[in-house]
Coordinates of C-alpha atoms in Angstrom, one line a residue:
X272 CA -98.1 -5.9 77.0
X273 CA -97.5 -6.9 73.2
X274 CA -97.3 -3.2 71.5
X275 CA -94.9 -2.3 74.8
X276 CA -92.6 -5.6 74.0
X277 CA -92.3 -4.4 70.2
X278 CA -91.4 -1.3 71.1
X279 CA -88.7 -2.1 73.7
X280 CA -87.9 -4.4 71.4
X281 CA -87.0 -2.2 68.5
X282 CA -85.6 0.3 71.0
X283 CA -83.1 -2.7 72.4
X284 CA -82.4 -3.3 68.7
X285 CA -81.2 0.5 67.7
X286 CA -79.4 1.0 70.8
X287 CA -77.3 -1.9 70.0
X288 CA -77.0 -0.9 66.6
X289 CA -76.1 2.5 67.5
X290 CA -73.8 1.0 69.9
X291 CA -72.4 -1.0 67.1
X292 CA -72.0 1.7 65.0
X293 CA -69.8 4.0 67.2
X294 CA -67.8 1.3 68.5
X295 CA -67.0 0.0 65.1
X296 CA -66.3 3.5 63.4
X297 CA -63.0 4.5 64.8
X298 CA -61.5 1.3 63.8
X299 CA -63.4 1.6 60.6
X300 CA -61.7 5.4 60.0
X301 CA -58.6 4.3 60.6
X302 CA -58.6 1.4 58.3
X303 CA -59.6 3.4 55.4
X304 CA -57.5 6.4 56.7
X305 CA -54.6 3.9 56.2
X306 CA -55.5 2.2 52.6
X307 CA -56.3 6.2 51.8
X308 CA -52.8 7.1 52.5
X309 CA -51.2 3.9 50.7
X310 CA -53.3 4.4 48.1
X311 CA -52.0 8.1 47.8
X312 CA -48.4 6.7 47.8
X313 CA -48.7 4.0 45.5
X314 CA -50.5 6.9 43.6
X315 CA -47.6 9.5 43.6
X316 CA -45.0 6.8 43.0
X317 CA -47.1 5.8 39.5
X318 CA -47.1 10.0 39.0
X319 CA -43.2 10.4 39.7
X320 CA -42.8 7.2 37.4
X321 CA -45.3 8.6 34.3
X322 CA -43.5 12.2 35.0
X323 CA -39.7 11.6 35.9
X324 CA -39.5 8.5 34.0
X325 CA -37.9 6.9 37.2
X326 CA -38.5 3.3 36.7
X327 CA -35.8 3.0 39.3
X328 CA -38.2 3.6 42.2
X329 CA -40.3 1.1 44.4
X330 CA -43.3 1.6 46.4
X331 CA -42.6 0.5 50.1
X332 CA -45.0 -2.5 50.7
X333 CA -46.1 -2.2 54.4
X334 CA -49.0 -5.1 54.7
X335 CA -49.4 -8.6 52.3
X336 CA -53.1 -8.1 52.2
X337 CA -54.9 -7.6 48.6
X338 CA -53.6 -3.9 48.4
X339 CA -49.9 -5.1 48.9
X340 CA -50.2 -7.8 46.5
X341 CA -51.3 -5.2 44.1
X342 CA -48.4 -2.8 44.9
X343 CA -45.9 -5.9 44.8
X344 CA -47.3 -6.6 41.3
X345 CA -46.7 -2.8 40.1
X346 CA -43.1 -3.2 41.4
X347 CA -42.5 -6.2 39.6
X348 CA -44.0 -4.3 36.4
X349 CA -41.3 -1.6 37.3
X350 CA -38.5 -3.9 37.1
X351 CA -39.9 -6.1 34.0
X352 CA -40.2 -2.4 32.0
X353 CA -36.7 -1.5 33.2
X354 CA -35.2 -4.8 32.2
X355 CA -37.0 -4.0 28.3
X356 CA -35.6 -0.7 28.6
X357 CA -31.9 -1.3 29.4
X358 CA -32.6 -4.4 26.5
X359 CA -33.7 -2.0 24.0
X360 CA -31.4 0.5 24.8
X361 CA -28.5 -2.1 24.5
X362 CA -30.2 -3.6 20.8
X363 CA -30.4 0.3 20.1
X364 CA -26.4 0.9 20.7
X365 CA -25.7 -2.3 18.2
X366 CA -28.3 -1.2 15.9
X367 CA -26.5 1.9 16.0
X368 CA -22.9 0.2 15.1
X369 CA -24.3 -1.5 12.2
X370 CA -25.9 1.8 10.7
X371 CA -22.4 3.3 11.3
X372 CA -20.8 -0.1 9.9
X373 CA -23.1 0.3 7.1
X374 CA -22.6 3.7 6.0
X375 CA -19.0 3.5 6.2
X376 CA -19.1 0.3 4.1
X377 CA -21.8 2.4 1.6
X378 CA -19.1 5.4 1.8
X379 CA -15.8 3.0 0.8
X380 CA -18.4 1.4 -2.0
X381 CA -19.1 4.7 -3.2
X382 CA -15.7 6.1 -3.3
X383 CA -14.7 2.5 -5.5
X384 CA -17.6 3.0 -7.7
X385 CA -16.3 6.5 -8.5
X386 CA -13.0 5.3 -9.5
X387 CA -14.5 2.6 -11.4
X388 CA -16.2 5.1 -13.1
X389 CA -13.3 7.6 -13.9
X390 CA -11.6 4.3 -14.7
X391 CA -13.9 3.7 -17.2
X392 CA -14.0 7.0 -19.1
X393 CA -9.9 6.8 -19.2
X394 CA -10.7 3.5 -21.0
X395 CA -13.6 4.7 -23.2
X396 CA -11.2 8.3 -23.8
X397 CA -8.2 6.2 -24.8
X398 CA -10.5 3.7 -26.8
X399 CA -11.8 6.9 -28.7
X400 CA -8.6 8.0 -29.3
X401 CA -7.3 4.4 -30.8
X402 CA -10.1 4.5 -32.9
X403 CA -8.9 7.5 -34.5
X404 CA -5.8 6.5 -34.7
X405 CA -6.5 3.1 -36.1
X406 CA -8.9 4.5 -38.7
X407 CA -6.0 7.2 -39.2
X408 CA -3.5 4.2 -40.1
X409 CA -6.3 2.7 -42.2
X410 CA -6.4 6.0 -44.6
X411 CA -2.4 6.2 -44.6
X412 CA -2.7 2.6 -45.9
X413 CA -5.1 3.3 -48.2
X414 CA -2.7 6.4 -49.5
X415 CA 0.3 3.8 -49.5
X416 CA -1.8 1.4 -51.5
X417 CA -2.7 3.8 -54.2
X418 CA 0.8 5.2 -53.9
X419 CA 1.9 1.7 -54.7
X420 CA -0.3 1.4 -57.2
X421 CA 0.5 4.6 -58.8
X422 CA 4.4 3.6 -58.3
X423 CA 3.9 0.2 -60.2
X424 CA 1.9 2.1 -63.3
X425 CA 4.6 4.2 -63.1
X426 CA 7.1 1.5 -63.2
X427 CA 5.2 -0.5 -66.0
X428 CA 4.9 2.7 -67.8
X429 CA 8.8 3.2 -67.5
X430 CA 9.8 -0.4 -68.3
X431 CA 7.1 -0.2 -71.2
X432 CA 8.8 2.9 -72.4
X433 CA 12.4 1.5 -71.7
X434 CA 11.9 -1.5 -73.5
X435 CA 10.5 0.8 -76.4
X436 CA 13.5 3.1 -76.6
X437 CA 15.8 -0.1 -76.5
X438 CA 13.6 -1.7 -79.2
X439 CA 14.4 1.4 -81.0
X440 CA 17.7 1.7 -80.6
X441 CA 19.2 -1.0 -82.7
X442 CA 17.4 1.0 -85.7
X443 CA 19.2 4.0 -85.2

């Protein structure tokens, strides 16, 4: 009797497990298929994001289970990325404008420096010419001074000769 009861128990338990498996197999397949479809859709959206760089698309949230929360977090991440990219673009435009202004200012400063350099070259040329003129004036003044000294000596000699002539005339 005992072995027959044990065998009957095992048989009944096996039947219950088999029936439970068969009855839960259909709903489990449906649930797994739905989850698989949602994972594929999310994967396609993320691939689209990585390939097309389109962060404006959003993933459809069908249910608010754990997977729905994950999908919602991915959507929030894409919104944050879109905001950061827009801010980066705006800042890039500001930097570009600043770079253009800096380039224009540098160009104007370069022109001003060239003009200053040309002015300094002209001043240097004029200064050299003035130095030559001053040197020539100095030589001329030395020449005049020497000429004046020679004239003075000549006048002294003429005066001396005239004096000698006057002194010797009364003797005649």
